[in-house]
Amino acid sequence: MKISMILNGKKTEAEIDADMLLIDFVRSQGCCSVKRGCETSNCGLCTVFLEGKPVLSCSVLAARANGCKVDTLEGLQEEAEEFGSFIAGQGAEQCGFCNPGMIMNAIALFRENPDPSEEEIKEYLAGNLCRCSGYEGQLRGILNFLAWKKQQGGAS
């Protein structure tokens, strides 16, 4: 079957098998930030934005994205770079494998709730698996980023 979508701002068309997952499709299009982790929709590594909302691409058929807008970290570099340095500044990037999914979900959080409490941040990011940092660095990075945004006088 043939599908068409706007992937990271660019019209993309391809012939796919009906059972192809969105993760496999975006990776076949060069979006290597989208990672395969648990294969059970529990780790957050495969997060993409489908019509602006975070979804686990390992649980969505590529055909469901036909006619939609899909963004990966490659398409959100400006937002990601601004926030990512705060995560790195806390040493939370250790192996870096979880960073793309964590950053995608943090961007979604900032878009939905520009001034979250610490508890809201923890709840929102609960589906992101990081095996080496213990999450405290990511939490400090998010809190520092939000404080910096307030100092800048801008909303996330």
PDB file of C-alpha atoms in Angstrom:
ATOM      1  CA  MET A   1       0.000   0.000   0.000  1.00  0.00           C
ATOM      2  CA  LYS A   2       1.132   3.538  -0.668  1.00  0.00           C
ATOM      3  CA  ILE A   3       1.204   6.128   2.101  1.00  0.00           C
ATOM      4  CA  SER A   4       1.950   9.823   2.142  1.00  0.00           C
ATOM      5  CA  MET A   5       2.710  12.071   5.087  1.00  0.00           C
ATOM      6  CA  ILE A   6       4.533  15.215   6.076  1.00  0.00           C
ATOM      7  CA  LEU A   7       7.610  13.879   7.866  1.00  0.00           C
ATOM      8  CA  ASN A   8       9.637  16.587   9.592  1.00  0.00           C
ATOM      9  CA  GLY A   9       8.147  19.209   7.295  1.00  0.00           C
ATOM     10  CA  LYS A  10       8.780  17.320   4.059  1.00  0.00           C
ATOM     11  CA  LYS A  11       6.186  15.463   1.998  1.00  0.00           C
ATOM     12  CA  THR A  12       7.126  11.793   2.046  1.00  0.00           C
ATOM     13  CA  GLU A  13       5.551   8.989   0.034  1.00  0.00           C
ATOM     14  CA  ALA A  14       6.396   5.310   0.101  1.00  0.00           C
ATOM     15  CA  GLU A  15       5.086   1.891  -0.688  1.00  0.00           C
ATOM     16  CA  ILE A  16       4.790  -0.139   2.521  1.00  0.00           C
ATOM     17  CA  ASP A  17       3.502  -3.460   3.785  1.00  0.00           C
ATOM     18  CA  ALA A  18       0.176  -3.116   5.596  1.00  0.00           C
ATOM     19  CA  ASP A  19       1.715  -4.324   8.867  1.00  0.00           C
ATOM     20  CA  MET A  20       4.703  -1.952   8.889  1.00  0.00           C
ATOM     21  CA  LEU A  21       5.080  -0.073  12.155  1.00  0.00           C
ATOM     22  CA  LEU A  22       5.599   3.673  12.208  1.00  0.00           C
ATOM     23  CA  ILE A  23       8.970   3.206  13.928  1.00  0.00           C
ATOM     24  CA  ASP A  24      10.210   1.128  11.009  1.00  0.00           C
ATOM     25  CA  PHE A  25       8.861   3.615   8.489  1.00  0.00           C
ATOM     26  CA  VAL A  26      10.484   6.710  10.027  1.00  0.00           C
ATOM     27  CA  ARG A  27      13.771   4.871  10.502  1.00  0.00           C
ATOM     28  CA  SER A  28      13.656   3.775   6.850  1.00  0.00           C
ATOM     29  CA  GLN A  29      13.360   7.475   6.006  1.00  0.00           C
ATOM     30  CA  GLY A  30      16.581   8.271   7.889  1.00  0.00           C
ATOM     31  CA  CYS A  31      15.135   9.289  11.258  1.00  0.00           C
ATOM     32  CA  CYS A  32      17.604   7.440  13.457  1.00  0.00           C
ATOM     33  CA  SER A  33      16.708   9.319  16.646  1.00  0.00           C
ATOM     34  CA  VAL A  34      13.654   7.059  16.921  1.00  0.00           C
ATOM     35  CA  LYS A  35      14.923   4.035  18.795  1.00  0.00           C
ATOM     36  CA  ARG A  36      13.646   0.537  19.363  1.00  0.00           C
ATOM     37  CA  GLY A  37      13.867  -0.343  23.035  1.00  0.00           C
ATOM     38  CA  CYS A  38      11.372  -2.583  24.747  1.00  0.00           C
ATOM     39  CA  GLU A  39       9.036  -3.604  21.896  1.00  0.00           C
ATOM     40  CA  THR A  40       6.205  -3.456  24.440  1.00  0.00           C
ATOM     41  CA  SER A  41       5.283   0.265  24.453  1.00  0.00           C
ATOM     42  CA  ASN A  42       6.836   0.846  27.865  1.00  0.00           C
ATOM     43  CA  CYS A  43      10.129   2.663  27.385  1.00  0.00           C
ATOM     44  CA  GLY A  44       9.376   5.861  25.431  1.00  0.00           C
ATOM     45  CA  LEU A  45      12.444   5.513  23.182  1.00  0.00           C
ATOM     46  CA  CYS A  46      10.321   5.421  20.018  1.00  0.00           C
ATOM     47  CA  THR A  47       8.317   8.599  20.750  1.00  0.00           C
ATOM     48  CA  VAL A  48       7.331  10.712  17.742  1.00  0.00           C
ATOM     49  CA  PHE A  49       4.741  13.455  17.337  1.00  0.00           C
ATOM     50  CA  LEU A  50       1.723  12.427  15.281  1.00  0.00           C
ATOM     51  CA  GLU A  51      -0.338  15.500  14.506  1.00  0.00           C
ATOM     52  CA  GLY A  52       1.527  17.280  17.304  1.00  0.00           C
ATOM     53  CA  LYS A  53       0.839  14.673  20.002  1.00  0.00           C
ATOM     54  CA  PRO A  54       3.429  12.246  21.372  1.00  0.00           C
ATOM     55  CA  VAL A  55       2.837   8.623  20.387  1.00  0.00           C
ATOM     56  CA  LEU A  56       4.862   5.455  20.732  1.00  0.00           C
ATOM     57  CA  SER A  57       5.754   4.644  17.148  1.00  0.00           C
ATOM     58  CA  CYS A  58       6.358   0.970  17.994  1.00  0.00           C
ATOM     59  CA  SER A  59       2.616   0.712  18.663  1.00  0.00           C
ATOM     60  CA  VAL A  60       1.270   2.573  15.634  1.00  0.00           C
ATOM     61  CA  LEU A  61       0.955   1.184  12.141  1.00  0.00           C
ATOM     62  CA  ALA A  62       2.594   3.390   9.528  1.00  0.00           C
ATOM     63  CA  ALA A  63      -0.681   3.292   7.582  1.00  0.00           C
ATOM     64  CA  ARG A  64      -2.386   5.142  10.485  1.00  0.00           C
ATOM     65  CA  ALA A  65      -0.083   8.093   9.788  1.00  0.00           C
ATOM     66  CA  ASN A  66      -1.173   8.308   6.152  1.00  0.00           C
ATOM     67  CA  GLY A  67      -2.098  11.915   5.408  1.00  0.00           C
ATOM     68  CA  CYS A  68      -0.767  13.096   8.778  1.00  0.00           C
ATOM     69  CA  LYS A  69       2.056  15.251  10.037  1.00  0.00           C
ATOM     70  CA  VAL A  70       4.799  13.292  11.809  1.00  0.00           C
ATOM     71  CA  ASP A  71       7.748  14.872  13.588  1.00  0.00           C
ATOM     72  CA  THR A  72      10.802  13.177  15.002  1.00  0.00           C
ATOM     73  CA  LEU A  73      13.682  14.728  16.901  1.00  0.00           C
ATOM     74  CA  GLU A  74      15.385  15.404  13.556  1.00  0.00           C
ATOM     75  CA  GLY A  75      12.540  17.793  12.742  1.00  0.00           C
ATOM     76  CA  LEU A  76      12.596  19.556  16.106  1.00  0.00           C
ATOM     77  CA  GLN A  77      16.277  20.428  16.319  1.00  0.00           C
ATOM     78  CA  GLU A  78      15.855  24.035  17.431  1.00  0.00           C
ATOM     79  CA  GLU A  79      13.609  23.150  20.374  1.00  0.00           C
ATOM     80  CA  ALA A  80      15.674  20.072  21.175  1.00  0.00           C
ATOM     81  CA  GLU A  81      19.019  21.859  21.203  1.00  0.00           C
ATOM     82  CA  GLU A  82      17.731  24.575  23.511  1.00  0.00           C
ATOM     83  CA  PHE A  83      16.467  22.065  26.056  1.00  0.00           C
ATOM     84  CA  GLY A  84      19.032  19.288  25.509  1.00  0.00           C
ATOM     85  CA  SER A  85      21.906  21.342  26.845  1.00  0.00           C
ATOM     86  CA  PHE A  86      20.156  21.522  30.222  1.00  0.00           C
ATOM     87  CA  ILE A  87      19.940  17.714  30.369  1.00  0.00           C
ATOM     88  CA  ALA A  88      23.602  17.412  29.373  1.00  0.00           C
ATOM     89  CA  GLY A  89      24.548  20.034  31.946  1.00  0.00           C
ATOM     90  CA  GLN A  90      23.244  17.743  34.672  1.00  0.00           C
ATOM     91  CA  GLY A  91      25.201  14.730  33.404  1.00  0.00           C
ATOM     92  CA  ALA A  92      21.933  13.001  32.576  1.00  0.00           C
ATOM     93  CA  GLU A  93      22.993  12.012  29.082  1.00  0.00           C
ATOM     94  CA  GLN A  94      25.367   9.273  30.269  1.00  0.00           C
ATOM     95  CA  CYS A  95      24.928   6.681  27.497  1.00  0.00           C
ATOM     96  CA  GLY A  96      22.509   8.905  25.583  1.00  0.00           C
ATOM     97  CA  PHE A  97      20.260   6.099  24.368  1.00  0.00           C
ATOM     98  CA  CYS A  98      17.127   7.406  26.102  1.00  0.00           C
ATOM     99  CA  ASN A  99      17.744  11.075  25.310  1.00  0.00           C
ATOM    100  CA  PRO A 100      15.736  11.337  22.070  1.00  0.00           C
ATOM    101  CA  GLY A 101      12.578   9.878  23.631  1.00  0.00           C
ATOM    102  CA  MET A 102      13.078  11.849  26.832  1.00  0.00           C
ATOM    103  CA  ILE A 103      13.567  15.100  24.909  1.00  0.00           C
ATOM    104  CA  MET A 104      10.535  14.429  22.681  1.00  0.00           C
ATOM    105  CA  ASN A 105       8.356  13.869  25.732  1.00  0.00           C
ATOM    106  CA  ALA A 106       9.790  16.892  27.535  1.00  0.00           C
ATOM    107  CA  ILE A 107       9.012  19.074  24.497  1.00  0.00           C
ATOM    108  CA  ALA A 108       5.456  17.701  24.510  1.00  0.00           C
ATOM    109  CA  LEU A 109       5.203  18.521  28.220  1.00  0.00           C
ATOM    110  CA  PHE A 110       6.445  22.082  27.694  1.00  0.00           C
ATOM    111  CA  ARG A 111       3.945  22.589  24.879  1.00  0.00           C
ATOM    112  CA  GLU A 112       1.031  21.269  26.932  1.00  0.00           C
ATOM    113  CA  ASN A 113       2.009  22.717  30.298  1.00  0.00           C
ATOM    114  CA  PRO A 114       4.556  25.564  30.229  1.00  0.00           C
ATOM    115  CA  ASP A 115       4.705  25.730  34.037  1.00  0.00           C
ATOM    116  CA  PRO A 116       4.454  22.189  35.423  1.00  0.00           C
ATOM    117  CA  SER A 117       5.053  21.272  39.039  1.00  0.00           C
ATOM    118  CA  GLU A 118       7.764  18.764  39.888  1.00  0.00           C
ATOM    119  CA  GLU A 119       5.070  16.126  40.428  1.00  0.00           C
ATOM    120  CA  GLU A 120       3.495  16.865  37.029  1.00  0.00           C
ATOM    121  CA  ILE A 121       6.902  16.487  35.372  1.00  0.00           C
ATOM    122  CA  LYS A 122       7.425  13.116  37.050  1.00  0.00           C
ATOM    123  CA  GLU A 123       3.965  11.928  36.003  1.00  0.00           C
ATOM    124  CA  TYR A 124       4.412  13.076  32.412  1.00  0.00           C
ATOM    125  CA  LEU A 125       7.798  11.428  31.993  1.00  0.00           C
ATOM    126  CA  ALA A 126       6.924   8.222  33.867  1.00  0.00           C
ATOM    127  CA  GLY A 127       6.846   6.222  30.610  1.00  0.00           C
ATOM    128  CA  ASN A 128      10.475   6.968  29.731  1.00  0.00           C
ATOM    129  CA  LEU A 129      13.004   4.301  30.561  1.00  0.00           C
ATOM    130  CA  CYS A 130      16.575   5.290  31.435  1.00  0.00           C
ATOM    131  CA  ARG A 131      18.811   2.521  32.642  1.00  0.00           C
ATOM    132  CA  CYS A 132      21.828   4.499  33.759  1.00  0.00           C
ATOM    133  CA  SER A 133      20.944   7.865  35.290  1.00  0.00           C
ATOM    134  CA  GLY A 134      18.274   7.358  37.918  1.00  0.00           C
ATOM    135  CA  TYR A 135      16.187  10.202  36.424  1.00  0.00           C
ATOM    136  CA  GLU A 136      17.356  12.805  38.925  1.00  0.00           C
ATOM    137  CA  GLY A 137      19.618  14.478  36.365  1.00  0.00           C
ATOM    138  CA  GLN A 138      16.791  14.691  33.841  1.00  0.00           C
ATOM    139  CA  LEU A 139      14.482  16.143  36.472  1.00  0.00           C
ATOM    140  CA  ARG A 140      17.094  18.738  37.513  1.00  0.00           C
ATOM    141  CA  GLY A 141      17.686  19.577  33.846  1.00  0.00           C
ATOM    142  CA  ILE A 142      13.972  20.120  33.246  1.00  0.00           C
ATOM    143  CA  LEU A 143      13.594  22.257  36.357  1.00  0.00           C
ATOM    144  CA  ASN A 144      16.665  24.322  35.411  1.00  0.00           C
ATOM    145  CA  PHE A 145      15.338  24.761  31.866  1.00  0.00           C
ATOM    146  CA  LEU A 146      11.955  25.929  33.132  1.00  0.00           C
ATOM    147  CA  ALA A 147      13.627  28.383  35.537  1.00  0.00           C
ATOM    148  CA  TRP A 148      15.795  29.693  32.687  1.00  0.00           C
ATOM    149  CA  LYS A 149      12.706  30.133  30.471  1.00  0.00           C
ATOM    150  CA  LYS A 150      11.025  32.150  33.241  1.00  0.00           C
ATOM    151  CA  GLN A 151      14.129  34.350  33.547  1.00  0.00           C
ATOM    152  CA  GLN A 152      14.052  34.886  29.784  1.00  0.00           C
ATOM    153  CA  GLY A 153      10.471  36.068  30.149  1.00  0.00           C
ATOM    154  CA  GLY A 154       9.166  33.558  27.648  1.00  0.00           C
ATOM    155  CA  ALA A 155       6.847  30.617  27.810  1.00  0.00           C
ATOM    156  CA  SER A 156       8.030  27.212  26.660  1.00  0.00           C
TER     157      SER A 156
END
